[in-house]
C-alpha positions as MATLAB code, in Angstrom:
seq = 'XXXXXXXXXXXXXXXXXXXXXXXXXXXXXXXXXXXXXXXXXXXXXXXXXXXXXXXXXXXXXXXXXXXXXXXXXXXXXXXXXXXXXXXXXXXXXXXXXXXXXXXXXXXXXXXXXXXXXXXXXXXXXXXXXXXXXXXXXXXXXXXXXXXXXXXXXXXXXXXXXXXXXXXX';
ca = [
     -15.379   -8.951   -0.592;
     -13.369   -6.396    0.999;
     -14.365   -4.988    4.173;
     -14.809   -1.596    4.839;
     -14.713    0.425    7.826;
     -14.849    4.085    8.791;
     -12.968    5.839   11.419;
     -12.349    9.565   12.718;
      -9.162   10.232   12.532;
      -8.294   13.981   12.447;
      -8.427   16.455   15.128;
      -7.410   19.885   15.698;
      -3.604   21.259   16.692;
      -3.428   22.985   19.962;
      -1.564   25.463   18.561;
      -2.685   25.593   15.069;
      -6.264   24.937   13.482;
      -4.676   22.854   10.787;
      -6.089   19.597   10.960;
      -3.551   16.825   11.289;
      -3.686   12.509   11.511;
      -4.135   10.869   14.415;
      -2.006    7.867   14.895;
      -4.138    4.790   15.056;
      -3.745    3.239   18.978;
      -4.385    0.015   17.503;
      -2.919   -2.065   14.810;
      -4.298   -2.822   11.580;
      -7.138   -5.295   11.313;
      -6.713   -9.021   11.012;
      -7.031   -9.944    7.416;
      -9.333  -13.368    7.693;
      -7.038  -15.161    5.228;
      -4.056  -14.419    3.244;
      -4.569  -12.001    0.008;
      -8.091  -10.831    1.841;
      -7.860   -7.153    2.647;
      -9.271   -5.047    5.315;
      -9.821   -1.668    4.051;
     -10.403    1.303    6.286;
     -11.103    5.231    5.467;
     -11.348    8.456    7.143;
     -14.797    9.875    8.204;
     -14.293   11.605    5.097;
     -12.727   10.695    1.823;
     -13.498   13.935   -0.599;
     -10.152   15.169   -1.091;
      -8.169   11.993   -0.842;
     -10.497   10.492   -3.769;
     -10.687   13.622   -5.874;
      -6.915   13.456   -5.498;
      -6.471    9.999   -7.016;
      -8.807   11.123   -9.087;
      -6.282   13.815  -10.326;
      -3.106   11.647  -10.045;
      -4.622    8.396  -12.346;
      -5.312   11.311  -15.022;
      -1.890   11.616  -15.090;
      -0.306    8.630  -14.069;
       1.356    5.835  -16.418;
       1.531    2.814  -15.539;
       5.453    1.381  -14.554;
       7.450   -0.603  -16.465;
       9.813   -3.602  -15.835;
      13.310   -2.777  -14.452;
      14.538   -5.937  -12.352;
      14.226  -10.156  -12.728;
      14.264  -12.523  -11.053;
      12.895  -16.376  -11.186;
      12.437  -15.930  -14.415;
      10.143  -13.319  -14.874;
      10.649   -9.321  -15.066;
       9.050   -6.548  -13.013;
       9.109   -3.186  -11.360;
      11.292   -2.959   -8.211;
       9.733   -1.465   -5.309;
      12.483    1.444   -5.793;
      11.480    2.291   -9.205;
       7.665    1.802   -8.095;
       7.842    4.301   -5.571;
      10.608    6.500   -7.480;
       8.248    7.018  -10.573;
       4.909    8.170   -8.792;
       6.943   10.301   -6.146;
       6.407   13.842   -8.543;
       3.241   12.748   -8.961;
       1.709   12.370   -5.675;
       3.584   15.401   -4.482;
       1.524   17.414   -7.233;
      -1.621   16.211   -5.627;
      -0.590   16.028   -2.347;
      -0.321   12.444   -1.115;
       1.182   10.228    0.552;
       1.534    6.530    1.199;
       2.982    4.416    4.142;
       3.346    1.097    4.461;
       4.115   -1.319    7.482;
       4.979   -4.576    7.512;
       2.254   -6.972    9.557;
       1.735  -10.642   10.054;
      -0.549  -12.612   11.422;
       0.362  -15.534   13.402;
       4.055  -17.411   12.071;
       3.093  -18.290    8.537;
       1.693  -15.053    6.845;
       3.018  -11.589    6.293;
       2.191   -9.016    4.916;
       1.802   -4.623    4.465;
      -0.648   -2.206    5.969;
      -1.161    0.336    3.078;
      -2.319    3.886    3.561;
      -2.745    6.330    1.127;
      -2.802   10.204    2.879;
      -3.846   13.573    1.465;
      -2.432   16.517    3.270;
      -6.081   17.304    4.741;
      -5.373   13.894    6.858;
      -8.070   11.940    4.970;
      -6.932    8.375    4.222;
      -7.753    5.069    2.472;
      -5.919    2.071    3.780;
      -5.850   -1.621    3.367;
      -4.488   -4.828    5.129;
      -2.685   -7.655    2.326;
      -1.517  -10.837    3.735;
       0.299  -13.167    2.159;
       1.472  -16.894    2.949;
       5.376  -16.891    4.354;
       6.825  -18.671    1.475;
       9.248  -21.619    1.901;
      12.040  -20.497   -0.222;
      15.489  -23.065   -0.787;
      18.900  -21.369    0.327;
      17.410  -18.216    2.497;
      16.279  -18.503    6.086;
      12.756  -17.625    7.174;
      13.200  -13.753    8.302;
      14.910  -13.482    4.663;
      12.075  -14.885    3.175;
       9.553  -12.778    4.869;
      11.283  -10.033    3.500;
      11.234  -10.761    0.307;
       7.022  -11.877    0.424;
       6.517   -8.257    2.701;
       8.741   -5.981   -0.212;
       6.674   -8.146   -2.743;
       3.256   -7.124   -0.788;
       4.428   -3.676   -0.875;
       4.931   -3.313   -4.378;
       1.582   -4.947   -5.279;
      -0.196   -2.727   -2.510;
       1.267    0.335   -3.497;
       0.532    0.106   -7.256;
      -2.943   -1.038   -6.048;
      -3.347    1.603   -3.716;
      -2.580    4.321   -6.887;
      -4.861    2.529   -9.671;
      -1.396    1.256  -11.621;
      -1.140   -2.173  -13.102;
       1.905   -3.722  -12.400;
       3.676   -4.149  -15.693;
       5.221   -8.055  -15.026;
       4.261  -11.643  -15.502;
       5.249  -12.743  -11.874;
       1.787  -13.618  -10.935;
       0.551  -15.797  -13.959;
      -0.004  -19.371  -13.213;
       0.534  -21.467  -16.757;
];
C-alpha cells in the first residue's frame, strides 16, 4: 500500500501574490523496495485533481510506436509528445528525476503540477537490470527511461498500450 504524505509547498512571491512551488530541500522519499511507491501531495489537491479529472475525459490512451526484445510499446517521446496539448489545456505539468537507492535500484520521482502549484508525486524504483553487451550506467538508463514511461502514463490515468510487462 502506497504511502501517502502531505506537505506545504506554496508560498507567496515577494513581488507578486501569485502563488508559486517551492522546491523541495530534500530529496524524494526512500521507496522500501523496488516497484513500492512513495506518494506525496500538496496541502491541497482541488485543482490538480479536478484537472486530471478534466484531462482523462479527454485523454486516449497511447499506442505502440517502437520494439524492442520482442515486444512493442510507446516510446517515452511519443508518451510525452501525445498528452503535451492536453495537459497544456488543463494546465499541468509533469517532471520527472531520476533516483536510486543504494547501487542496485533506480528509478523516477514523478510529479504531476497544476499552475496553482498543487502537486501529486510518487517515488518508483526498480531493480538495476543486468543486461548482456551494455555497461551498468547504460543499463540504468534504459530501467530509469523505462520507469519514466510507466510513471508518467500512471501519473495521467493512461494504460500503456504494450505487452512488455506480461510474464507467460
Amino acid at each position: 500500500m502506497p504511502v501517502v504524505k502531505k506537505e506545504n509547498t506554496v508560498s507567496k512571491s515577494k513581488t507578486n501574490s501569485t502563488p508559486i512551488p517551492i522546491a523541495e530541500a530534500t530529496p524524494p522519499p526512500l521507496a522500501p523496495s523496488c516497484g513500492v511507491s512513495v506518494l506525496t501531495q500538496s496541502e491541497d489537491v482541488e485543482k490538480v485533481s479536478k484537472a486530471l479529472v478534466g484531462f482523462a475525459a479527454e485523454a486516449e490512451n497511447i499506442g505502440k510506436d517502437s520494439e524492442g526484445h520482442n515486444y512493442n510499446y510507446a516510446s517515452l517521446e511519443t508518451v510525452i509528445d501525445s498528452t503535451q496539448a492536453l495537459r497544456k489545456k488543463h494546465k499541468l505539468a509533469i517532471f520527472q528525476l531520476p533516483i536510486s537507492h543504494g547501487s542496485d535500484q533506480v528509478g523516477v520521482y514523478t510529479r504531476v503540477v497544476h499552475e496553482s502549484g498543487q502537486y501529486l508525486a510518487a517515488t518508483y524504483y526498480l531493480p538495476l537490470p543486468e543486461m548482456r553487451g551494455i555497461n551498468v550506467t547504460q543499463a540504468a538508463g534504459a530501467a530509469i527511461t523505462y520507469a519514466r514511461r510507466y510513471a508518467y502514463l500512471a501519473a495521467l490515468g493512461l494504460a500503456p498500450v504494450d505487452t512488455d510487462a506480461v510474464y507467460e
